[in-house]
Amino acid sequence: MQKNILISIACAFVVAGCANRASSIAPVAVPSSNYAGLSCADTRTMLAQKQAIMISLVKKQNNAATGDAVGVALVLLPVGSLFGSDVEGELAQAKGEVMALQGAVSINCRY
């Protein structure tokens, strides 16, 4: 009985160490006022750049989550997270910046 409990606990720790899917990562709060002094064109350019970065990070994070799932299934280790593929913090920051820039576009691009 104790052996089953230990195995269950070990499995819980392995699964808890797995990378999250990109859709489940919440954005970091970034105020739109950080971009208040930019021109409309600069705001739109920065938004496009941050969106491209965010899309790249979403792909990396989803690949890390898939790698972890496969690794846990095959060798009982979250392989993606162990090798540094998890970019959860960077993705949360990028999501927050994109949201703030979207708000800044509506403020900076009033005509």
mmCIF file with all atom_site columns, N, CA, C and O in Angstrom, residues 78-86:
data_model
loop_
_atom_site.group_PDB
_atom_site.id
_atom_site.type_symbol
_atom_site.label_atom_id
_atom_site.label_alt_id
_atom_site.label_comp_id
_atom_site.label_asym_id
_atom_site.label_entity_id
_atom_site.label_seq_id
_atom_site.pdbx_PDB_ins_code
_atom_site.Cartn_x
_atom_site.Cartn_y
_atom_site.Cartn_z
_atom_site.occupancy
_atom_site.B_iso_or_equiv
_atom_site.pdbx_formal_charge
_atom_site.auth_seq_id
_atom_site.auth_comp_id
_atom_site.auth_asym_id
_atom_site.auth_atom_id
_atom_site.pdbx_PDB_model_num
ATOM 1  N N  . PRO A 1 78 ? 9.802  15.145 -17.429 1.00 0.00 ? 78 PRO A N  1
ATOM 2  C CA . PRO A 1 78 ? 9.370  16.260 -18.294 1.00 0.00 ? 78 PRO A CA 1
ATOM 3  C C  . PRO A 1 78 ? 10.565 16.815 -19.075 1.00 0.00 ? 78 PRO A C  1
ATOM 4  O O  . PRO A 1 78 ? 11.205 17.781 -18.678 1.00 0.00 ? 78 PRO A O  1
ATOM 5  N N  . VAL A 1 79 ? 10.868 16.186 -20.185 1.00 0.00 ? 79 VAL A N  1
ATOM 6  C CA . VAL A 1 79 ? 12.076 16.461 -20.958 1.00 0.00 ? 79 VAL A CA 1
ATOM 7  C C  . VAL A 1 79 ? 12.173 17.922 -21.395 1.00 0.00 ? 79 VAL A C  1
ATOM 8  O O  . VAL A 1 79 ? 13.235 18.539 -21.293 1.00 0.00 ? 79 VAL A O  1
ATOM 9  N N  . GLY A 1 80 ? 11.090 18.495 -21.884 1.00 0.00 ? 80 GLY A N  1
ATOM 10 C CA . GLY A 1 80 ? 11.117 19.884 -22.342 1.00 0.00 ? 80 GLY A CA 1
ATOM 11 C C  . GLY A 1 80 ? 11.506 20.844 -21.241 1.00 0.00 ? 80 GLY A C  1
ATOM 12 O O  . GLY A 1 80 ? 12.327 21.739 -21.430 1.00 0.00 ? 80 GLY A O  1
ATOM 13 N N  . SER A 1 81 ? 10.934 20.681 -20.070 1.00 0.00 ? 81 SER A N  1
ATOM 14 C CA . SER A 1 81 ? 11.247 21.567 -18.948 1.00 0.00 ? 81 SER A CA 1
ATOM 15 C C  . SER A 1 81 ? 12.662 21.356 -18.443 1.00 0.00 ? 81 SER A C  1
ATOM 16 O O  . SER A 1 81 ? 13.334 22.299 -18.033 1.00 0.00 ? 81 SER A O  1
ATOM 17 N N  . LEU A 1 82 ? 13.116 20.119 -18.461 1.00 0.00 ? 82 LEU A N  1
ATOM 18 C CA . LEU A 1 82 ? 14.469 19.832 -17.974 1.00 0.00 ? 82 LEU A CA 1
ATOM 19 C C  . LEU A 1 82 ? 15.541 20.479 -18.836 1.00 0.00 ? 82 LEU A C  1
ATOM 20 O O  . LEU A 1 82 ? 16.604 20.854 -18.338 1.00 0.00 ? 82 LEU A O  1
ATOM 21 N N  . PHE A 1 83 ? 15.278 20.612 -20.124 1.00 0.00 ? 83 PHE A N  1
ATOM 22 C CA . PHE A 1 83 ? 16.273 21.172 -21.037 1.00 0.00 ? 83 PHE A CA 1
ATOM 23 C C  . PHE A 1 83 ? 16.042 22.648 -21.343 1.00 0.00 ? 83 PHE A C  1
ATOM 24 O O  . PHE A 1 83 ? 16.584 23.178 -22.306 1.00 0.00 ? 83 PHE A O  1
ATOM 25 N N  . GLY A 1 84 ? 15.229 23.316 -20.558 1.00 0.00 ? 84 GLY A N  1
ATOM 26 C CA . GLY A 1 84 ? 15.057 24.763 -20.673 1.00 0.00 ? 84 GLY A CA 1
ATOM 27 C C  . GLY A 1 84 ? 14.144 25.242 -21.780 1.00 0.00 ? 84 GLY A C  1
ATOM 28 O O  . GLY A 1 84 ? 14.207 26.392 -22.183 1.00 0.00 ? 84 GLY A O  1
ATOM 29 N N  . SER A 1 85 ? 13.270 24.384 -22.269 1.00 0.00 ? 85 SER A N  1
ATOM 30 C CA . SER A 1 85 ? 12.359 24.784 -23.346 1.00 0.00 ? 85 SER A CA 1
ATOM 31 C C  . SER A 1 85 ? 11.159 25.569 -22.835 1.00 0.00 ? 85 SER A C  1
ATOM 32 O O  . SER A 1 85 ? 10.449 26.190 -23.612 1.00 0.00 ? 85 SER A O  1
ATOM 33 N N  . ASP A 1 86 ? 10.910 25.529 -21.538 1.00 0.00 ? 86 ASP A N  1
ATOM 34 C CA . ASP A 1 86 ? 9.759  26.200 -20.941 1.00 0.00 ? 86 ASP A CA 1
ATOM 35 C C  . ASP A 1 86 ? 10.013 27.708 -20.892 1.00 0.00 ? 86 ASP A C  1
ATOM 36 O O  . ASP A 1 86 ? 10.958 28.165 -20.260 1.00 0.00 ? 86 ASP A O  1
#
